[in-house]
XYZ file of C-alpha atoms in Angstrom:
335
model
C -20.578 -20.229 -30.684
C -18.145 -22.977 -29.979
C -17.776 -25.976 -32.420
C -17.092 -28.259 -29.459
C -19.700 -29.959 -27.378
C -20.696 -27.833 -24.292
C -21.271 -29.516 -20.971
C -23.145 -28.089 -17.992
C -21.674 -29.582 -14.864
C -23.370 -29.259 -11.347
C -20.688 -29.618 -8.725
C -21.268 -31.544 -5.443
C -19.454 -33.179 -2.750
C -20.204 -36.764 -3.845
C -22.420 -36.934 -6.849
C -22.089 -34.770 -9.967
C -24.764 -34.142 -12.630
C -24.111 -33.191 -16.212
C -26.089 -32.328 -19.240
C -24.534 -31.933 -22.614
C -25.489 -29.648 -25.540
C -26.022 -33.026 -27.524
C -28.754 -33.999 -24.987
C -26.535 -36.320 -22.950
C -27.585 -36.652 -19.204
C -25.319 -38.325 -16.822
C -24.755 -38.702 -13.142
C -21.098 -39.294 -11.925
C -19.621 -40.142 -8.517
C -16.742 -38.068 -7.445
C -14.169 -40.790 -8.168
C -15.525 -41.148 -11.848
C -15.495 -37.454 -12.976
C -11.888 -37.136 -14.159
C -11.860 -40.677 -15.613
C -15.072 -39.704 -17.527
C -13.739 -36.354 -18.954
C -10.446 -38.005 -19.843
C -12.244 -40.251 -22.281
C -14.103 -37.405 -23.973
C -13.232 -35.342 -26.921
C -12.363 -31.721 -26.273
C -15.342 -30.026 -24.835
C -16.463 -26.774 -23.212
C -17.063 -27.600 -19.528
C -19.181 -24.935 -17.788
C -19.722 -24.740 -14.039
C -20.788 -22.262 -11.448
C -18.040 -20.286 -9.659
C -18.489 -21.925 -6.359
C -16.638 -24.240 -3.947
C -14.070 -26.360 -5.558
C -14.735 -25.013 -8.994
C -11.252 -23.430 -9.523
C -9.699 -26.988 -8.621
C -12.020 -28.796 -11.115
C -11.357 -26.054 -13.721
C -7.581 -26.669 -13.430
C -8.067 -30.404 -13.749
C -10.267 -30.355 -16.801
C -7.923 -27.826 -18.459
C -5.125 -30.368 -17.922
C -7.243 -32.891 -19.660
C -7.453 -30.528 -22.721
C -10.923 -29.127 -22.219
C -12.058 -25.514 -22.356
C -13.432 -24.361 -18.980
C -15.999 -21.609 -18.140
C -17.014 -20.510 -14.688
C -20.295 -18.598 -14.344
C -21.312 -16.385 -11.447
C -23.990 -18.272 -9.525
C -26.279 -15.281 -9.190
C -26.510 -15.066 -13.034
C -27.162 -18.712 -13.629
C -30.171 -18.770 -11.265
C -32.265 -16.774 -13.825
C -31.959 -19.717 -16.168
C -33.388 -22.182 -13.666
C -36.621 -23.873 -14.886
C -39.038 -25.962 -12.820
C -38.221 -27.070 -9.442
C -34.606 -27.133 -8.051
C -32.898 -30.429 -8.438
C -29.328 -31.324 -9.700
C -30.280 -31.953 -13.368
C -32.177 -28.770 -13.509
C -29.290 -26.909 -12.102
C -26.895 -28.488 -14.817
C -29.501 -27.485 -17.394
C -29.535 -23.903 -16.098
C -25.713 -23.853 -16.344
C -25.766 -25.098 -19.867
C -28.386 -22.647 -21.005
C -26.446 -19.679 -19.373
C -23.346 -20.733 -21.196
C -25.007 -21.119 -24.599
C -26.645 -17.751 -24.076
C -23.123 -16.291 -24.180
C -23.925 -12.885 -22.521
C -22.520 -13.678 -19.026
C -19.097 -12.494 -18.243
C -17.161 -15.658 -16.965
C -14.831 -15.878 -13.966
C -11.236 -16.663 -14.610
C -10.032 -19.906 -13.273
C -7.673 -19.239 -10.528
C -4.184 -20.781 -10.370
C -3.175 -22.768 -7.279
C -0.912 -20.020 -6.195
C -3.828 -17.419 -6.381
C -5.859 -19.599 -4.124
C -2.932 -19.859 -1.726
C -2.686 -16.097 -1.677
C -6.400 -15.790 -0.977
C -6.155 -18.433 1.784
C -3.420 -16.387 3.601
C -5.800 -13.328 3.268
C -8.844 -15.309 4.519
C -6.851 -16.635 7.487
C -5.616 -13.132 8.404
C -9.190 -11.825 8.087
C -10.593 -14.483 10.542
C -7.725 -13.885 12.968
C -8.312 -10.268 12.998
C -12.064 -10.576 13.607
C -11.242 -13.059 16.467
C -8.876 -10.605 18.020
C -11.466 -7.845 17.712
C -14.163 -9.941 19.413
C -11.751 -10.900 22.296
C -10.640 -7.337 22.854
C -14.313 -5.965 22.738
C -15.521 -8.704 25.055
C -12.776 -8.265 27.633
C -13.165 -4.405 27.499
C -16.847 -4.723 28.077
C -16.359 -7.306 30.933
C -14.030 -4.903 32.809
C -16.222 -1.876 32.095
C -18.916 -3.471 34.289
C -16.449 -3.160 37.320
C -15.465 0.488 36.713
C -12.416 -0.229 34.525
C -12.568 1.900 31.300
C -10.032 1.001 28.594
C -9.820 3.074 25.405
C -10.496 1.599 21.973
C -6.991 1.745 20.831
C -5.546 -1.884 20.445
C -2.070 -0.854 21.738
C -3.465 1.168 24.794
C -5.797 -1.933 25.415
C -2.697 -4.303 25.763
C -0.959 -1.740 27.934
C -3.734 -1.012 30.320
C -4.908 -4.716 30.525
C -1.380 -5.658 31.692
C -1.387 -2.883 34.193
C -4.745 -3.972 35.560
C -3.545 -7.477 35.811
C -0.224 -6.457 37.593
C -1.974 -3.914 39.995
C -2.349 -5.422 43.474
C -4.634 -2.908 44.920
C -7.594 -3.296 42.687
C -11.382 -3.486 43.047
C -11.716 -6.174 40.481
C -13.383 -9.487 41.877
C -10.779 -12.193 41.929
C -12.730 -14.267 39.480
C -13.108 -11.570 36.938
C -9.362 -10.800 37.354
C -8.639 -14.483 36.838
C -10.869 -14.508 33.617
C -8.921 -11.594 32.196
C -5.512 -13.151 32.923
C -6.726 -16.208 30.925
C -7.628 -14.103 27.982
C -4.305 -12.265 27.695
C -2.330 -15.364 26.379
C -5.075 -15.877 23.758
C -4.517 -12.243 22.606
C -0.786 -12.672 22.541
C -1.243 -15.787 20.384
C -3.587 -13.976 18.005
C -1.108 -11.218 17.602
C 1.563 -13.799 16.740
C -0.621 -15.468 14.165
C -1.608 -12.238 12.472
C 2.009 -11.167 12.474
C 2.924 -14.470 10.659
C 0.245 -13.848 7.974
C 1.386 -10.288 7.394
C 4.975 -11.461 7.178
C 3.838 -13.928 4.440
C 1.952 -11.333 2.634
C 4.932 -8.872 2.944
C 7.371 -11.486 1.559
C 5.065 -12.545 -1.283
C 4.349 -8.949 -2.383
C 8.000 -8.263 -2.599
C 8.452 -11.270 -4.982
C 5.634 -10.590 -7.176
C 6.092 -8.126 -10.166
C 2.527 -7.122 -10.283
C 2.422 -6.364 -6.541
C 5.632 -4.323 -6.786
C 4.120 -2.429 -9.685
C 0.838 -1.843 -7.902
C 2.581 -0.436 -4.898
C 3.833 2.461 -7.070
C 0.346 3.752 -6.908
C -1.248 5.710 -4.115
C -3.310 3.597 -1.740
C -1.846 0.220 -2.634
C 0.237 -0.883 0.280
C 1.506 -4.455 0.679
C -1.754 -5.910 1.907
C -4.030 -4.103 -0.531
C -1.758 -5.004 -3.585
C -1.547 -8.624 -2.452
C -5.265 -8.853 -2.164
C -6.113 -7.064 -5.457
C -3.649 -9.142 -7.476
C -4.989 -12.427 -6.003
C -8.532 -11.432 -6.857
C -7.739 -9.909 -10.295
C -5.361 -12.468 -11.708
C -4.256 -11.486 -15.138
C -7.280 -9.094 -15.488
C -8.087 -10.455 -18.804
C -11.644 -11.336 -17.789
C -12.432 -7.602 -17.993
C -12.268 -5.507 -21.076
C -11.581 -2.299 -19.260
C -11.018 -0.932 -15.912
C -14.620 0.032 -15.390
C -15.628 -3.496 -15.571
C -13.255 -4.306 -12.750
C -14.847 -1.352 -10.608
C -18.238 -2.741 -11.477
C -17.207 -6.203 -10.309
C -16.130 -4.831 -6.928
C -19.309 -2.867 -6.537
C -18.042 0.723 -6.367
C -20.011 2.232 -9.236
C -23.381 3.809 -8.793
C -26.550 1.859 -8.889
C -28.630 2.917 -11.848
C -32.483 3.197 -11.957
C -33.270 4.619 -15.360
C -36.511 4.833 -17.157
C -37.159 6.679 -20.395
C -35.271 9.790 -20.366
C -34.838 9.944 -16.605
C -31.448 8.900 -15.380
C -31.305 8.326 -11.565
C -28.025 7.263 -9.995
C -28.000 6.065 -6.294
C -25.330 4.674 -3.814
C -22.787 2.243 -4.921
C -23.926 -1.434 -5.920
C -21.578 -3.011 -3.250
C -21.376 -6.134 -5.453
C -18.434 -8.665 -5.404
C -15.754 -9.133 -2.756
C -16.795 -7.047 0.171
C -13.415 -7.585 2.070
C -11.246 -6.458 -0.992
C -13.589 -3.545 -1.447
C -13.159 -2.440 2.138
C -9.403 -2.772 1.920
C -9.241 -0.558 -1.279
C -11.540 2.068 0.362
C -9.376 2.019 3.479
C -6.355 2.594 1.205
C -8.152 5.375 -0.621
C -9.192 7.018 2.770
C -5.464 7.266 3.747
C -4.714 9.048 0.494
C -7.596 11.325 0.984
C -6.401 12.070 4.506
C -2.999 13.188 3.260
C -4.268 15.119 0.092
C -4.541 18.543 1.743
C -0.771 18.580 2.317
C 0.077 17.892 -1.300
C -0.171 19.923 -4.600
C -0.025 17.221 -7.326
C -2.897 16.836 -9.782
C -4.400 13.759 -7.970
C -4.397 15.629 -4.574
C -5.976 18.746 -6.168
C -8.769 16.523 -7.658
C -9.438 14.947 -4.287
C -9.387 18.262 -2.443
C -11.979 19.721 -4.916
C -14.157 16.599 -4.578
C -14.014 16.740 -0.743
C -15.138 20.383 -0.818
C -18.025 19.569 -3.128
C -19.139 16.177 -2.090
C -17.552 15.335 1.349
C -14.877 13.087 2.524
C -16.773 9.760 2.237
C -17.963 10.235 -1.290
C -14.498 11.443 -2.304
C -12.993 8.266 -0.801
C -15.250 5.977 -2.802
C -14.614 7.975 -5.904
C -10.777 7.686 -5.387
C -11.295 3.920 -4.709
C -13.064 3.630 -8.091
C -10.234 5.490 -9.775
C -7.704 3.270 -8.023
C -9.293 -0.051 -9.185
C -9.261 1.176 -12.767
C -5.500 2.176 -12.409
C -4.787 -1.085 -10.783
C -6.453 -2.959 -13.553
C -4.438 -1.056 -16.142
C -1.181 -1.724 -14.304
C -1.822 -5.619 -14.153
C -3.599 -6.261 -17.388
C -1.373 -4.096 -19.480
C 1.767 -4.468 -17.464
C 2.174 -0.759 -17.176
C 4.039 1.229 -14.464
C 2.169 3.930 -12.572
C 2.029 7.240 -14.348
C 0.556 10.125 -12.402
C -2.237 11.694 -14.501
C -3.848 15.075 -14.470
C -7.278 14.769 -13.107
């Protein structure tokens, strides 16, 4: 238990509510928050890990306070009575005093910049996918079938637009022509994001170290490092795997152990990137004879490709945690 005062702070856009372990209750406007904490003795400031929490965490640390961020889904269990801002702050305080909830590490400004690039790329890729699927479906209604491949879509769309003897109605042809510049612009924006990721991953020592491991390309290593930070919030690699939801759900009663599918907790986008990286390793494993590939091939034969892929993703997260948290290089191990 900390000897310093603990403060539960409910974040908001304009008005913040706090409750201290000494019974203090206070409501602060946004402009008053830093001024108030600058006048306080060193305290433990506890917040939910939600929007702007990492910004405020950095600001409070700069003022000399200790900061804890708690996952909102775990704080909810401590809420008593009806939901209001003071009750939310009280729940945050009680969750912190309980001391059994794993805290979220306060992200640096650089980590948040890295995640912003990933979020932007993710949104652009989704927008491009929607545009391609919509245009493909539109043309399909008029007898033009374009394969799912993105490169073939670009090629065949240009061919359809350049073809003079076509059965496409003029207005549909005009609509497709107006979509093509949007596709080109989205390609340019995605390429810019990926160039930023490539450049940053070449300059970051942890990313370079992660890229030694199978399944960790530039984007996966960059995303994993921006999520993991130093890795000190986890005591072992299994905790990192659990945080990303690739361990089995458990439903155990008495002496009956029942394991089900993976929990799918945490960052779904990062989990999908790691699983895609693992899938590429599984796809090439039957052409190799190293211990990891042999383990993958045995698992594929016993459990199938999909389960082997998730099992490998679990292993890669643990390996990645060890490489970042312990500053170790990748060492192939016998599986």
